[in-house]
Amino acid sequence: MSRPALPDDTELRDRVRGLDLDSKIRLLTGADLWRLPAEPRLGLSAVTMSDGPQGVRGTGGDPDETGLLAPAPSALAAAWDTDLAERLGELFAVEARRKGVDVVLAPVVNLQRTPVAGRHFEYFSEDPLLTGTLAAAVVRGLQSRGVGACLKHFVANDSETDRTEYRARLDERTLREIYLAPFEQVLSEAEPWSVMAAYSGLDDGTVAAPMTENARLLREVLKGEWGFSGPVISDWAATRSTTASAVGGLDLVMPGPDGPWGDALAAAVRAGDVAEETVDDKVLRLLRLARHVGALDEPEPATVSAEPAAEEYQLLREVAASGTVLLRNEADLVPLTPDGIRSVALIGPNAVAPYLQGGGSAFVPAVRTVSYEEGLRAALPEDVRLTVHRGGDARLRLPHASAELLTDPDTGAGGVRADHLDAGGDLIASEVRVTGDWTTYDGFTPETHRVLLRTVLTLTEPGTHRLEFGCAGRFSVTIDGDEVLAGDDDRGVELVLESSHNHPPQRGIDIEVGPEGRRLALALDLTVVEAGGYGRFVTGQVRHAPPGPTPYEEIAEAAAAAQAADVAVVVVGTNEEVESEGWDRTGLDLPGHQNDLVRKVIAANPRTIVVVNAGAPVLLPWADEAPALLWAWLPGQEAGHALADVLLGRTEPAGRLPWTLPARTEDVPVPDARPRDGIVDYSEGVHVGHRAWDRAGLVPAFPFGHGLGWSQWTYESVSLSSTPVSADLPSPAGGDGLNLTVELTNTGPRAGREVVQVYLEPPQDGTDRPVRLLAGFATVQAEPAARVTAEMCVPARVFRIWDSEASAWRTPPGRYRLHVGRSSRDPHLTAEVTVDDGRLHPAV
């Protein structure tokens, strides 16, 4: 890639030289969880950061703060639309300024190497080119409004199991061609202002080190070879060393104010272990970031409206609807014609409780949420009857105990009392809240050593009630004075990094209740967790389920409702127990009895539309039986409106799969991401995602790039040229390429949008190369019977391979084919390219 021109830093360097060593080092660790230190002598205001892959979370200063909840990144990727991605980035910037945020910790350009990865929903794609192209668009949108992007997680941090400990082992060619590729592309095309080093480590056969200490990749490749001039920021609490991380290329330790640098780094500089020039370079990089976001010698950024505008909601709705993938549509069931419908049965656990966003640091308390029921009720004519049926619970955990069941034992009023106790057990203060959910509660003074939660749970309905308790750290749970659960985990920040502070293990017991009812005295004695920069907190959860119908009884009731309706819409999927930061999935099956539910409903009503509400692949053993099948992702706050737009023909479900959907677990190329002896071995090499499926010759349920839309297209012709065909075509990273032109016609009955995909087939010359790889894509729209032209540049970099012996890129000579079509398995046209002396020529 071409190195970006470095800014003129003469004046900034003079400022840095005017600071003493201790003052400079103070700037290199966060001031708190989200803010960087200010330094008036430099004209430096505090830079504020926030998580952001699915929306801007904010800094948590206001417990009632809400925000715009966007569709998950995999949903955005499914639209294959760079303009839409850039517009969403701009919206994130507006939201960031609304919350006083300068840098958004996004986008994530790790790859969906395995479908069970816990943060799969937070990544764009299994393909490096699609990932890099869309991530670059998000960065451009963000930074065009003066808000910095933080590209993460550098690099090969593609799974969650033991994520702070494992080392990814992969050869240099795989690293360069697959996992570094999207980072390199985004840096070249969008120049993000910061990069985050991952929790995990990497072993490329030359250097084996944690990423916060990996001088070869941070200093030599990222900063040296690629010319990155901004700061490299640690993932939160990822830095474990002083000298190794300081000389390895890390520039900022987060969070603060504590950490392994500070006085220890100053001592290392004075001892000669770290050069002061190294510290100066780190400060300079932070000043560049501050200058970009307006935190250097500038007044506070202009504020924006405190309330989101209608067009902001509309954009989120557009992203969710446009990224919806129509996988099957027998008898053109979608879109529905409301004139012929008098009743709709909305069925499924995710129909009742949609899964809008993934768990973990991407979580955003939404300013509003539109359920599937609300969206359909608003869109359907008033005379259409809509009924809603759960069809069984798909969650492993019970709901939190209802406030109506909880009584403060001291006053008799509703709620749970929290007694704050010091180290001697003396009462400091109390608080009462009407909830059984005390997850990461921190509303206490620094003197508090324990928090004792007390309540009386009143159960009146006869039958078997189920109680569950979940606590983090050191704790004891008693019922009527008898201990039923205890824990002695004295770890601190590790509870946050593995997400057990939010999702602690649950312990359940059954309680039999007779006609007279029961009153149970519950007490959760929680020792405060000391989590460093994440603060001090306790987690206690009281969950409860009353007697009720079995899943099979609920399924039978749902099937009967489907049979009585004109149309059945079944929404199945995952939830935050399944897809979350902090852990990987254990399998690909839908949770609960959802497969049984779908089959029963399809059997009951031939006009059944199945909607999958999940971010990552799940097995759909009934896929070929579903009359219509939609993949609706984790759609964000406008879920209901977006689905209604698709079902009723207002917005075309023009999405295409950004990953491969397997039909069987045993076919998955990388079935898990569990470290073995601390190593995650990337033994598949460059054959990741759809490339691996092609290499093995396996047939997935639906291939990479698949999506039907609601029109049909005829591909007429393809041509190649070495000269630009349009000044509007983006300049590709990695040098010049070939310009490709495709003529196609909308032969369907409706206006539509098509994603024209191009796949490169290298010559079979004995080099271990993919059977085919994504080389480019473009979107077009046309009315029925209209002919349209798609133009794109196929970048030279897709022809290259990394020569590990020479430590350089090279383009093997030979005859290459470019397949143009609708997915990785659906080619319609072919063009050929000849490579000689590293130059590309359209074949004649």
PDB file of C-alpha atoms in Angstrom, residues 12 31 115 121 158 209 216 536 564 719-720 802:
ATOM      1  CA  LEU A  12       3.490  19.614  17.926  1.00  0.00           C
ATOM      2  CA  ALA A  31      -7.543   9.258  33.162  1.00  0.00           C
ATOM      3  CA  PRO A 115     -19.416 -19.491  12.922  1.00  0.00           C
ATOM      4  CA  PHE A 121     -22.361 -10.592  14.925  1.00  0.00           C
ATOM      5  CA  ASP A 158     -11.256 -13.785  15.937  1.00  0.00           C
ATOM      6  CA  ALA A 209       4.110 -12.224  21.670  1.00  0.00           C
ATOM      7  CA  ARG A 216       7.122  -6.721  14.529  1.00  0.00           C
ATOM      8  CA  ARG A 536     -15.996  -1.532  41.980  1.00  0.00           C
ATOM      9  CA  ALA A 564     -56.531 -20.641  11.616  1.00  0.00           C
ATOM     10  CA  SER A 719     -15.947  -6.439 -20.513  1.00  0.00           C
ATOM     11  CA  LEU A 720     -12.556  -5.501 -19.093  1.00  0.00           C
ATOM     12  CA  TRP A 802       2.681 -13.064  -0.163  1.00  0.00           C
TER      13      TRP A 802
END
